[in-house]
CSV table of C-alpha atoms and ligand atoms in Angstrom, one decimal:
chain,number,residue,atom,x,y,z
A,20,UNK,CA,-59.7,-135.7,33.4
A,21,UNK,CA,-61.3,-139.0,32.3
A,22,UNK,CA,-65.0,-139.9,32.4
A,23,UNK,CA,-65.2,-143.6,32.2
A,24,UNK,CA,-68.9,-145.1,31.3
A,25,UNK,CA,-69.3,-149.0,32.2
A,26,UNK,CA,-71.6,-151.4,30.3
A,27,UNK,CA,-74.3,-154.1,32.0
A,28,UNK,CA,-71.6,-157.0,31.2
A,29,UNK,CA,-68.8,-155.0,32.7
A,30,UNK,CA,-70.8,-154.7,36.0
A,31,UNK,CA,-72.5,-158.1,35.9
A,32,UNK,CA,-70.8,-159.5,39.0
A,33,UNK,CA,-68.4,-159.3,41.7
A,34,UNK,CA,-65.8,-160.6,39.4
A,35,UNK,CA,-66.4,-158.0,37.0
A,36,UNK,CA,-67.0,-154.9,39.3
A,37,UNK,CA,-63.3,-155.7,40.8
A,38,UNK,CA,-62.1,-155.5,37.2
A,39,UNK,CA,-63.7,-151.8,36.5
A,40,UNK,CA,-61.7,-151.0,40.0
A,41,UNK,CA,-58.4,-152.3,38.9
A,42,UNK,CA,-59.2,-150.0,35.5
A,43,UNK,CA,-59.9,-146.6,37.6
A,44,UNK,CA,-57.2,-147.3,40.0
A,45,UNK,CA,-55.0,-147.5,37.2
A,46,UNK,CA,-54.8,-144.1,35.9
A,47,UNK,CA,-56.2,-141.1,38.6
A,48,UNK,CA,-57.3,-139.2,36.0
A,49,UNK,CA,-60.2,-141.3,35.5
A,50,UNK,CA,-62.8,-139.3,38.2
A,51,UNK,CA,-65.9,-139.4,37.1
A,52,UNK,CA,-67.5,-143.2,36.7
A,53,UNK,CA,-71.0,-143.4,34.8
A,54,UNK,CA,-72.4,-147.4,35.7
A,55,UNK,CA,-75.3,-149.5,33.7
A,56,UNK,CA,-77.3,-151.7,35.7
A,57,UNK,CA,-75.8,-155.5,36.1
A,58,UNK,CA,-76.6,-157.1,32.6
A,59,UNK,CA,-76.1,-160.5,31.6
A,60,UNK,CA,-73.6,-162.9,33.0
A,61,UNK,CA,-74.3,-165.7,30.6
A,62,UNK,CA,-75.8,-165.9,27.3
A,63,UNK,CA,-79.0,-166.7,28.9
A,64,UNK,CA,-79.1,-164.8,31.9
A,65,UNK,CA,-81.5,-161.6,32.5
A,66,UNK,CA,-80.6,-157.9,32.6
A,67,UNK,CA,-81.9,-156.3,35.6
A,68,UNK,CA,-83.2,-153.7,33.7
A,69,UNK,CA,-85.7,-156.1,31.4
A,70,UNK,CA,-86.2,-157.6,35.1
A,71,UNK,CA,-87.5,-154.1,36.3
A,72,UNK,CA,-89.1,-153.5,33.1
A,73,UNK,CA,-91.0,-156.9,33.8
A,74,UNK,CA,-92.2,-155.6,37.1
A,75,UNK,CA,-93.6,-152.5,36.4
A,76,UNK,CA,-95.9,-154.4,33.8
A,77,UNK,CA,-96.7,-156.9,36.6
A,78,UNK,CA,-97.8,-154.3,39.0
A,79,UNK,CA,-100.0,-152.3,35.7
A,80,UNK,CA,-101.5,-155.8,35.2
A,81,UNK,CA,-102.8,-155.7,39.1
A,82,UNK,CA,-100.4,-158.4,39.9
A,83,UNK,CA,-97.7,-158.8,42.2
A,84,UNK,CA,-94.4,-157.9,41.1
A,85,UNK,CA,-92.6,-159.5,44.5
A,86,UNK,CA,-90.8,-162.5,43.4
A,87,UNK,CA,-89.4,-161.0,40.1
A,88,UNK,CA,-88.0,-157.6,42.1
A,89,UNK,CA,-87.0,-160.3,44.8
A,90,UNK,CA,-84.7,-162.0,42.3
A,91,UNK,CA,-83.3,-158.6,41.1
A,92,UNK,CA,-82.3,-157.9,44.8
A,93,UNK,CA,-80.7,-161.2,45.0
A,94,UNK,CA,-78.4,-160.1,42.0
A,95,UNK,CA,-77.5,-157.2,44.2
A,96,UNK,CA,-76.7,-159.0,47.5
A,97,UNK,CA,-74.8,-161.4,45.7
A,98,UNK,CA,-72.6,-159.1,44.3
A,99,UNK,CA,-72.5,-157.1,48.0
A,100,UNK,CA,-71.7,-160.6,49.7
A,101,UNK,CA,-69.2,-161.4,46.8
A,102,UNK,CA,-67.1,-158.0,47.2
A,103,UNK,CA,-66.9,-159.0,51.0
A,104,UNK,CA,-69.1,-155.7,51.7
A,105,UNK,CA,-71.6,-155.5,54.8
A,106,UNK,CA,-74.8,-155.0,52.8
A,107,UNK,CA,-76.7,-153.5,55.8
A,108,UNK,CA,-76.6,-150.4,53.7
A,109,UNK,CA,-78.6,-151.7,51.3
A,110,UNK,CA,-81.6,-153.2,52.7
A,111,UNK,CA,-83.3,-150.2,53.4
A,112,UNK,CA,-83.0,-149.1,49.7
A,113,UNK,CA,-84.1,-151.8,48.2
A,114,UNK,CA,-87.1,-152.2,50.6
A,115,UNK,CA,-88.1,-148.6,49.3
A,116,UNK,CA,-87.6,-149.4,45.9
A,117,UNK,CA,-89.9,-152.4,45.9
A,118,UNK,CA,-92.3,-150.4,47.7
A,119,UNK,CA,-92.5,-147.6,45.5
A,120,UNK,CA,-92.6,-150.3,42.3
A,121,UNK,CA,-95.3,-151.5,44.0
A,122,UNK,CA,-97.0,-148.6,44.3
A,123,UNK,CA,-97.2,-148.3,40.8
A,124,UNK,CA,-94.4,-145.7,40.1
A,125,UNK,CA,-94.2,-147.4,36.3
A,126,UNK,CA,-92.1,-148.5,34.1
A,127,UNK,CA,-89.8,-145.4,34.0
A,128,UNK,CA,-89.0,-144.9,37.2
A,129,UNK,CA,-88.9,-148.7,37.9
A,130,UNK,CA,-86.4,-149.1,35.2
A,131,UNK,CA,-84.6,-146.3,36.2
A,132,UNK,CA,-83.7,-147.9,39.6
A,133,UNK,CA,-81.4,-150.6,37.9
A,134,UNK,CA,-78.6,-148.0,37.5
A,135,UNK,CA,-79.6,-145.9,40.8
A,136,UNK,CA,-79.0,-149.0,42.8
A,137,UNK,CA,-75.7,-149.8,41.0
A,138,UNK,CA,-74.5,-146.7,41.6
A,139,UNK,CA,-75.1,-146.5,45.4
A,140,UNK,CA,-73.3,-150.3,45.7
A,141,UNK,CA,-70.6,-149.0,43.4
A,142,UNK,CA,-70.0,-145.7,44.8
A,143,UNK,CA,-69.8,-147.5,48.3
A,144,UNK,CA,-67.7,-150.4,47.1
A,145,UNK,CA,-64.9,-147.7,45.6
A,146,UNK,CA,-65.5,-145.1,48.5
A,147,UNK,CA,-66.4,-142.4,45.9
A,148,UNK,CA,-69.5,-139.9,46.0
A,149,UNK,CA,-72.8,-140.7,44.2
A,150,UNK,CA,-74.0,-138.2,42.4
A,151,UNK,CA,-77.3,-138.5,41.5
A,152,UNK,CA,-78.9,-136.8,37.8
A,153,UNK,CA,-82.5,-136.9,38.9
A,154,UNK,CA,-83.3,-133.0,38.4
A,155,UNK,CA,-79.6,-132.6,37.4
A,156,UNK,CA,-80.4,-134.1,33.8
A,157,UNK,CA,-83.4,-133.0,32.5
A,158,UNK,CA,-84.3,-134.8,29.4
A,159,UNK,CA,-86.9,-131.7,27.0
A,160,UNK,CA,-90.3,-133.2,25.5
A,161,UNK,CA,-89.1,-134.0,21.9
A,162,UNK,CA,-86.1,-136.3,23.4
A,163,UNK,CA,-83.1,-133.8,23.7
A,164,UNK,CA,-81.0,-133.1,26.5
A,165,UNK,CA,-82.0,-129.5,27.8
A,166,UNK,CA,-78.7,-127.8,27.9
A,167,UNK,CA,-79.0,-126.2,31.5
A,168,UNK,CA,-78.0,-129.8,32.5
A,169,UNK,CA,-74.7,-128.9,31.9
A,170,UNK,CA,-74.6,-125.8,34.6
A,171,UNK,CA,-76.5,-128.3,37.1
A,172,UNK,CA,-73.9,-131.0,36.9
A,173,UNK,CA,-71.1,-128.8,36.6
A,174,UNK,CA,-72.1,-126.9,39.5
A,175,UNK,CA,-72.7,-130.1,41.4
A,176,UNK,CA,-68.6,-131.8,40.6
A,177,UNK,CA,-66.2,-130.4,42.7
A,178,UNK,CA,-62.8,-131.2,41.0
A,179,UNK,CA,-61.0,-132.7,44.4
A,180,UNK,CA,-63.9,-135.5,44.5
A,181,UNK,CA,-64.1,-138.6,42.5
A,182,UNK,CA,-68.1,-139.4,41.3
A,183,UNK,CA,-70.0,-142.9,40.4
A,184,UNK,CA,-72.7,-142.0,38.4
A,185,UNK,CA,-75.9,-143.6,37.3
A,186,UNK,CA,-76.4,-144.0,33.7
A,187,UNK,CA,-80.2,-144.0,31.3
A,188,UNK,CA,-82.2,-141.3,33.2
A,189,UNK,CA,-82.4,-137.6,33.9
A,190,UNK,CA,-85.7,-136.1,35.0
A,191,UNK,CA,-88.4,-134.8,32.3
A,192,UNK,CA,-89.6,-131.1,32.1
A,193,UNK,CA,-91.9,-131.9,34.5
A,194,UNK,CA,-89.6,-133.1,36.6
A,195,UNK,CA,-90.7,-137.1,37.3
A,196,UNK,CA,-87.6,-139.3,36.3
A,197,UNK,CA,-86.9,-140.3,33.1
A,198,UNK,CA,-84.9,-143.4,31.0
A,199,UNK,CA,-82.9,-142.6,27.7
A,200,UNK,CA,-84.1,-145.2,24.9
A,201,UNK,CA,-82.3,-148.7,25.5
A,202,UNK,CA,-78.7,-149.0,26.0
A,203,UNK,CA,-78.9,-145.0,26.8
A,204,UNK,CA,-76.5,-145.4,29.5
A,205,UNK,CA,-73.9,-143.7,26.4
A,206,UNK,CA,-75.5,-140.7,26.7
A,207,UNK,CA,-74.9,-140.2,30.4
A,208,UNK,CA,-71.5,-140.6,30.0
A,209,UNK,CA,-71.3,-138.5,27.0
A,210,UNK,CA,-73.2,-135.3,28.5
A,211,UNK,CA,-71.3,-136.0,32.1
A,212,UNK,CA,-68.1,-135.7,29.9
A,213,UNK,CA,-69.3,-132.5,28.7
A,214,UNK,CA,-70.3,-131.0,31.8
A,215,UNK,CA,-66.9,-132.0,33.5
A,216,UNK,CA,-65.0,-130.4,29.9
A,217,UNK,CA,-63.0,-134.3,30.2
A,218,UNK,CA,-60.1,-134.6,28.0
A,219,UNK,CA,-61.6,-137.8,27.1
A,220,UNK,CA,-64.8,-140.1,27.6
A,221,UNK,CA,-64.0,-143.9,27.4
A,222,UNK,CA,-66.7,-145.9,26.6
A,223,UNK,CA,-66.2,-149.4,28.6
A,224,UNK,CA,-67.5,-152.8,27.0
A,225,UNK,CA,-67.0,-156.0,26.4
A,226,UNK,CA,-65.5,-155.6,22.8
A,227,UNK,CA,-62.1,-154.4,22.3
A,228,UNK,CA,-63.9,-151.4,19.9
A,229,UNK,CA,-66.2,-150.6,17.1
A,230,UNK,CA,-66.1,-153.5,14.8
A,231,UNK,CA,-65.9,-152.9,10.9
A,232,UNK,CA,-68.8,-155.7,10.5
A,233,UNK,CA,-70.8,-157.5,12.8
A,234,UNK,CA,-68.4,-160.4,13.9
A,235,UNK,CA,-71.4,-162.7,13.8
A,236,UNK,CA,-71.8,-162.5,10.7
A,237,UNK,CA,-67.9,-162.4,9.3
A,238,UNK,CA,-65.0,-164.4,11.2
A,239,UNK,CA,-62.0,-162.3,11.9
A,240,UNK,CA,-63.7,-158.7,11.3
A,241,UNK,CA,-61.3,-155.8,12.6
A,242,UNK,CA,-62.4,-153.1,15.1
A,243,UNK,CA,-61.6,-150.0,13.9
A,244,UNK,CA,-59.1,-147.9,15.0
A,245,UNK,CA,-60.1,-144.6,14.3
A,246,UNK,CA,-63.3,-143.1,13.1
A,247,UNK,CA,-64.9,-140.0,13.3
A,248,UNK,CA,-68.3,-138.8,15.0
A,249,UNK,CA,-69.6,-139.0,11.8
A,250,UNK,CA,-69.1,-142.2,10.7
A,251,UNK,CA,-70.5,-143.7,14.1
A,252,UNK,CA,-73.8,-141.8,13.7
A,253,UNK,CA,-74.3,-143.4,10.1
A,254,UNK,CA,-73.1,-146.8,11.3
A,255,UNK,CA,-75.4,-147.0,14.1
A,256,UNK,CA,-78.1,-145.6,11.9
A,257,UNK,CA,-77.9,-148.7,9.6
A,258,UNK,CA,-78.3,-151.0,12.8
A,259,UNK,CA,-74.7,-151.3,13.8
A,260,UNK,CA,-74.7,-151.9,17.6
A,261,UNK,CA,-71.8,-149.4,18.2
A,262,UNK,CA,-72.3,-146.8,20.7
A,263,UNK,CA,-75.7,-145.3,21.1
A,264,UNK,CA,-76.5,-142.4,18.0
A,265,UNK,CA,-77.6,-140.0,20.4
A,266,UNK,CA,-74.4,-140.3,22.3
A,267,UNK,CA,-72.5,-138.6,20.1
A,268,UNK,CA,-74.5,-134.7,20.2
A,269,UNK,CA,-73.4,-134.0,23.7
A,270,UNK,CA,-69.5,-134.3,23.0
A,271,UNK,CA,-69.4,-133.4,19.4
A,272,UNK,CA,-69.4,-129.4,20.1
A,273,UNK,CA,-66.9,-129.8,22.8
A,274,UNK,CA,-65.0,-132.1,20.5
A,275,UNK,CA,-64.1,-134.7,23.4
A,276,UNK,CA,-62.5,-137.9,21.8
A,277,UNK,CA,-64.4,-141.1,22.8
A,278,UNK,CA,-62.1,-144.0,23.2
A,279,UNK,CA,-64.3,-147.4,23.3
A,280,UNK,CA,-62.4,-150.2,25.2
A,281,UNK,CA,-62.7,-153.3,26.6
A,282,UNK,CA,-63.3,-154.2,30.4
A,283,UNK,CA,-62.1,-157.9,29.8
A,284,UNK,CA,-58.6,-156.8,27.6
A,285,UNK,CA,-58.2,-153.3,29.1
A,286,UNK,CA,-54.7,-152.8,27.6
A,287,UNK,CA,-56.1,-153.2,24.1
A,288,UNK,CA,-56.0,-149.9,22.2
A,289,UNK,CA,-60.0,-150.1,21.5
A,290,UNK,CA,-61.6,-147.6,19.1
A,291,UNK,CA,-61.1,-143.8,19.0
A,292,UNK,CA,-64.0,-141.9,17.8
A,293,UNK,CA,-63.1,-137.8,16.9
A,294,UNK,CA,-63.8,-135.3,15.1
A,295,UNK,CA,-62.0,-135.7,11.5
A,296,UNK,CA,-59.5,-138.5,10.5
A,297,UNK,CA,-57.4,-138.6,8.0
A,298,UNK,CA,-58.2,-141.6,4.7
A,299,UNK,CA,-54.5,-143.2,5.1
A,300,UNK,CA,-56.0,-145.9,3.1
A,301,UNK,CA,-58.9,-146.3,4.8
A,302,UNK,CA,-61.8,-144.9,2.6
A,303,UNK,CA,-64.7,-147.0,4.3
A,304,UNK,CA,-64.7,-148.3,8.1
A,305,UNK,CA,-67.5,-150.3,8.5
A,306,UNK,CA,-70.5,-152.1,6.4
A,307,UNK,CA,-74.2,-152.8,8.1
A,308,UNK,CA,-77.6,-153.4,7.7
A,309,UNK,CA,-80.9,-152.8,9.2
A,310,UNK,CA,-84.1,-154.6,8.1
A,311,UNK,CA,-87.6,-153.9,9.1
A,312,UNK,CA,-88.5,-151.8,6.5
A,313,UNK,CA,-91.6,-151.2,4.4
A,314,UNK,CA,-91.6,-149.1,1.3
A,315,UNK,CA,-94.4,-146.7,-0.2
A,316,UNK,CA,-94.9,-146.1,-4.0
A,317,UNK,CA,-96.5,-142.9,-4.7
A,318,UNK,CA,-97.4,-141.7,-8.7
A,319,UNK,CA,-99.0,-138.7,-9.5
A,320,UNK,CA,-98.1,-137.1,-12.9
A,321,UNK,CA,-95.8,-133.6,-12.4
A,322,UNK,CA,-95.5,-134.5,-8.9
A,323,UNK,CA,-92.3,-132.7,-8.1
A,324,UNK,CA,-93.9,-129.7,-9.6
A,325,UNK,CA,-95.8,-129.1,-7.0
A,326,UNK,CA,-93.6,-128.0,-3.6
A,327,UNK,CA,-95.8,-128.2,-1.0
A,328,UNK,CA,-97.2,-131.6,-1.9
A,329,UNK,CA,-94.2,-133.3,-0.2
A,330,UNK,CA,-94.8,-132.0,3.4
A,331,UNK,CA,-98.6,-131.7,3.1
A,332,UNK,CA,-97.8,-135.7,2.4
A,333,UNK,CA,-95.5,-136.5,5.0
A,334,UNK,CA,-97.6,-134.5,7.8
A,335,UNK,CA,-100.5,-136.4,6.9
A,336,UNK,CA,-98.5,-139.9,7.5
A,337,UNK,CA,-97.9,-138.7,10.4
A,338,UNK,CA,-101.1,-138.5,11.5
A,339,UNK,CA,-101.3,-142.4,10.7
A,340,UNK,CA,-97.7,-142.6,13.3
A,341,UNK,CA,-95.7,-142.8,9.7
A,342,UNK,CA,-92.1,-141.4,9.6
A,343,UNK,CA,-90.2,-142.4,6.7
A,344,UNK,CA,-86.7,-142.5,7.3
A,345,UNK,CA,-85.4,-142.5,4.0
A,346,UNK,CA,-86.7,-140.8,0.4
A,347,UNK,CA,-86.3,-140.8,-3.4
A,348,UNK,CA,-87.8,-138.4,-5.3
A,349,UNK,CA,-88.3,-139.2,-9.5
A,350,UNK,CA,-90.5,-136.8,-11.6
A,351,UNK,CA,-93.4,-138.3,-10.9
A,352,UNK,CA,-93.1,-140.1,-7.8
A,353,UNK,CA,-92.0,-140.7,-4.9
A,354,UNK,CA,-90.5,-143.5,-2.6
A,355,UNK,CA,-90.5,-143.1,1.3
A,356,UNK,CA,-89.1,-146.1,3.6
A,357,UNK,CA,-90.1,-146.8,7.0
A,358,UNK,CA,-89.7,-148.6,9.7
A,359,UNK,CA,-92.8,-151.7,9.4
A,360,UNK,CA,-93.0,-151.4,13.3
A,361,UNK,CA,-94.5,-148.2,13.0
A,362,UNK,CA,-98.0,-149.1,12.0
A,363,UNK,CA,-100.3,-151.7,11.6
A,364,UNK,CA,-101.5,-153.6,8.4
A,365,UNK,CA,-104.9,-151.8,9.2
A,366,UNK,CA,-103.8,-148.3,9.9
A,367,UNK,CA,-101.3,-148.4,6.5
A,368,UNK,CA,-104.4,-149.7,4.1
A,369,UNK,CA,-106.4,-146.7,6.1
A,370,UNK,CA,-103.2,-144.2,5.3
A,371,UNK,CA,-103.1,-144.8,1.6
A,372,UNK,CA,-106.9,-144.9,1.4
A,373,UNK,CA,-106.6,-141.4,2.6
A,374,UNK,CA,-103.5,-140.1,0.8
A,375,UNK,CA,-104.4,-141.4,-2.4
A,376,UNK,CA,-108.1,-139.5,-1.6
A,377,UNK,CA,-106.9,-136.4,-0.5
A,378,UNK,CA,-103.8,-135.9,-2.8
A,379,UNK,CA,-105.7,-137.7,-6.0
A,380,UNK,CA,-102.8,-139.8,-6.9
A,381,UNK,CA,-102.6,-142.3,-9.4
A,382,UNK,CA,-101.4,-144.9,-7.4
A,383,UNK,CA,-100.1,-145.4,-4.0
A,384,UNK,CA,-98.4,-149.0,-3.0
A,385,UNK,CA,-96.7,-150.4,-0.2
A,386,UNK,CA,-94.6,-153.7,0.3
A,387,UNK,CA,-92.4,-155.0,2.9
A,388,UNK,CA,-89.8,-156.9,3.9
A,389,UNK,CA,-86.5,-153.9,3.0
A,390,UNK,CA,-83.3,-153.8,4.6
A,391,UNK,CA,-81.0,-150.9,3.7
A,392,UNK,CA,-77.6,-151.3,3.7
A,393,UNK,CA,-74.6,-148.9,4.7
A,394,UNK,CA,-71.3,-148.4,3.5
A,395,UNK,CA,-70.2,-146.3,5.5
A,396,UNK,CA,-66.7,-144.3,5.9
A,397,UNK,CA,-65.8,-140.5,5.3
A,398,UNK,CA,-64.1,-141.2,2.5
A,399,UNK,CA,-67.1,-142.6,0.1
A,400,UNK,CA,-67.4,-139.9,-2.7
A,401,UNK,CA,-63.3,-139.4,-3.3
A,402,UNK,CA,-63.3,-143.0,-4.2
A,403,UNK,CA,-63.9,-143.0,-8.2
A,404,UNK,CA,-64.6,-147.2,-8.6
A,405,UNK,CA,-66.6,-147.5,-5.1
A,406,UNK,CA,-69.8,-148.2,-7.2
A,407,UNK,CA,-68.3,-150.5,-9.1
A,408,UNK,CA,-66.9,-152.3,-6.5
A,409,UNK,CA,-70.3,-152.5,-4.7
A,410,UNK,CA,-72.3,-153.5,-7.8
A,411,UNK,CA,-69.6,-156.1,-8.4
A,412,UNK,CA,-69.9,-157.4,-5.2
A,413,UNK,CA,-73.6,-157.7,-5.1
A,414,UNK,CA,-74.0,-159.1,-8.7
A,415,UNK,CA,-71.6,-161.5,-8.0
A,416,UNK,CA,-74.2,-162.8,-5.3
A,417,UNK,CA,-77.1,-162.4,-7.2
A,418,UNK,CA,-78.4,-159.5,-5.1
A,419,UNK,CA,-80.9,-156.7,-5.8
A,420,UNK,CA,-80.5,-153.3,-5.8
A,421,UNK,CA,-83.8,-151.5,-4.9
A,422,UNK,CA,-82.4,-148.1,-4.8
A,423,UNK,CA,-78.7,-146.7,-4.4
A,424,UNK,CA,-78.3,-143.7,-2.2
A,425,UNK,CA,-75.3,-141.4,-3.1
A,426,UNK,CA,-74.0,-138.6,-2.6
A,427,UNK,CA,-76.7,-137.2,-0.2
A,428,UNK,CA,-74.5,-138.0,2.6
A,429,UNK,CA,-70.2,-137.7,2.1
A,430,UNK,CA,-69.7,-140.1,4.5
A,431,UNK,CA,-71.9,-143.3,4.0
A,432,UNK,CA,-73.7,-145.0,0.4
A,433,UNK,CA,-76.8,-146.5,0.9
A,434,UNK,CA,-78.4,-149.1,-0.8
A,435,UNK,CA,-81.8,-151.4,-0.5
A,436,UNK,CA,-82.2,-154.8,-0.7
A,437,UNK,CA,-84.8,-157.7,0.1
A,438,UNK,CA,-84.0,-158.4,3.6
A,439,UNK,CA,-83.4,-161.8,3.8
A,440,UNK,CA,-80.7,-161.0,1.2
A,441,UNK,CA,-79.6,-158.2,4.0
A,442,UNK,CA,-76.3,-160.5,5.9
A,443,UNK,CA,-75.6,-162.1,2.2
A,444,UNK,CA,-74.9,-158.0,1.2
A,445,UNK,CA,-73.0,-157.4,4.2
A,446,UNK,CA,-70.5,-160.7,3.6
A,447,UNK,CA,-70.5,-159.6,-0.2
A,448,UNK,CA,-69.3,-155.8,0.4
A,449,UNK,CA,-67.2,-156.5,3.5
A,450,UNK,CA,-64.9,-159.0,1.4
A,451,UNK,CA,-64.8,-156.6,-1.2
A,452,UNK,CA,-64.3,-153.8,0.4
A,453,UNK,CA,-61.5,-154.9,3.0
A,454,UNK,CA,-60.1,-158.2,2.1
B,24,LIG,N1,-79.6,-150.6,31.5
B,24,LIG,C1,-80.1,-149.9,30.4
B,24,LIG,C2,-80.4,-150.9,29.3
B,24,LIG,O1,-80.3,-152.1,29.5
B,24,LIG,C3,-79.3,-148.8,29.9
B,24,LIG,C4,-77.8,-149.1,29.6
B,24,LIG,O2,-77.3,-150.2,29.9
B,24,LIG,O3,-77.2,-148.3,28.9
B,24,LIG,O4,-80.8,-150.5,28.2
């Protein structure tokens, strides 16, 4: 069995809706369908879902949200009156669903709606069941997927019935519905794969896979053919737009292969993402970089002597909304990165004003404007002249090395640079690495 998720682009119109049919018509096996809301058409078309998101702040404003949710309903009957279906249906939900926006059901809930309404058209369109996960999925209060979800759906898919699902929201412990993060449509698919045991979950785009580099930045990168769980959790955590990171917990126990694909070349092979690979000359599959980073600079003499001063640190950054997501620890210091989004110029001065009071260091100082960069690929420490390479490649450019990460992690080498050096690193280590 086959659970088959869709992307915005692959459900953008008529045109493409009829191309996802002729893809599950193709092979029976695919039974389960998990659908995005319609996203862009053209480059500078909407996504309904930034079009719901829009009206929810409209109607917490005070103002009306009407025309906006009245051109999201157009995108609906357009694609009804385009498949040749009678839309009478329809017109009762999207009445409710404008009402209830109205009402002020926020941005959750509104957003949520995108993929809802997809679904129903969808379901409708192929003649399959909808299968709604409000109080099927329920999404726990630090983000995870509470694991009786997979009973609920289970119990819910009868194995003679074919299902369109919607993608990005469950319901939260307390039971009010709830969106994924962005793009969260991947972790739909992923738990509905696990819930249905599927022999695979293909992940349906508008790329023909995962891509070794960001082809915007290098002409002619390769998608990768194979690469493991692992490697896709690293390469989305340094900004690679892959498949979601969160995608990958629900299928990695039950060790379901993902096999991204495209909906516009549907016979290309696409990416397979499992559990283990083996090198066959392929130590590295992909290079990328996420800026947006600040970095702190903390001195205290003997500093690592003292083991509790680390967490006392970090629980009292969070207090000022500080996570670092990366760390370097010398003898007397220590170096946290974080994401610059995170706080305010104000509430930063305030944080080291405090830690540098509280913790009586010698110095505490923060700077911006970091990028880290990946290299990421399961074969990283078995490959004796990697460093070299990368020092190579980045010398040769003229590029600074703020700190080198390696060997914390067997499947990725991280390193930080100025960000508007960031793309100059990726160009630099992708030609060395795979030309
Ligand atoms: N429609 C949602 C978004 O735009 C979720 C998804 O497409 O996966 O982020």
């Amino acid at each position: 069995m086959i659970v088959c998720k869709f992307g915005g682009s692959s459900l953008a119109d008529a045109s493409q809706i009829k191309k996802v049919r002729s893809i599950v018509d193709a092979d029976a096996r695919r039974s389960i369908v998990i659908v995005s809301a319609p996203g862009k058409r053209t480059k500078d078309d909407q996504k309904v879902t930034d079009m719901l998101y829009e009206c929810a702040r409209l109607v917490d404003e005070g103002r009306s949200a009407s025309a906006v949710f009245d051109a999201i309903a157009l995108r609906y009957t357009t694609i009804l009156d385009d498949l040749g279906m009678d839309g009478q249906f329809f017109k009762p939900i999207l009445d409710e669903v404008k009402a209830k926006i109205e009402a002020g059901a926020g941005a959750h809930w509104a957003a949520s709606r995108g993929e809802h309404l997809n679904a129903q058209l969808v379901a409708r369109y192929f003649g399959w069941e909808f299968l709604e996960t409000e109080g099927r999925i329920i999404i726990a209060d630090d983000g995870s997927v509470d694991e009786r979800s997979y009973e609920l759906l289970a119990q819910a898919l009868k194995a003679d019935k074919r299902y369109v699902v919607p993608g990005f929201y469950g319901s939260n412990a307390q039971g009010a519905v709830q969106t994924f993060s962005r793009g969260g449509s991947d972790i739909t698919g992923a738990i509905l794969s696990r819930a249905s045991s599927a022999d695979v979950y293909e992940n349906w785009t508008d790329v023909s896979g995962v891509f070794s580099v960001d082809p915007r930045l290098v002409d002619g990168a390769h998608v990768v053919t194979t690469m493991t769980y692992q490697e896709v959790r690293e390469l989305a955590g340094v900004g690679a737009g892959v498949f979601h990171e969160e995608a990958i917990a629900p299928v990695i126990a039950a060790k379901i292969p993902i096999n991204v694909k495209n909906t516009n070349a549907p016979a290309d092979a696409g990416t397979w993402i499992v559990e283990s690979r083996a090198c066959d000359g392929q130590p590295i599959v992909g290079v990328s970089a996420k800026g947006g980073y600040s970095r702190l600079t903390l001195r205290k003499l003997m500093l690592l002597k003292n083991s509790g001063i680390r967490h006392a640190l970090m629980t009292m950054m969070r207090i000022f909304g500080v996570r670092p997501t990366f760390s370097l620890f010398g003898i007397d210091s220590i170096v946290w990165f974080f994401e610059t989004s995170q706080a305010s110029e104000g509430v930063v001065e305030a944080m080291c004003a405090r830690l540098k009071d509280e913790f009586a260091l010698d110095s505490i100082e923060v700077d911006h404007g970091h990028a880290i960069v990946g290299v990421v690929g399961s074969f990283v420490n078995e490959e004796a002249t990697l460093l070299a390479t990368i020092n190579g490649a980045l010398g040769g450019q003229g590029i600074g090395i703020s700190f080198l990460n390696y060997g914390s992690s067997d499947t990725s080498v991280l390193l930080g640079v100025a960000q508007e050096q960031a793309n100059a690193a990726v160009i630099a280590l992708y030609r060395a690495l795979f030309d």
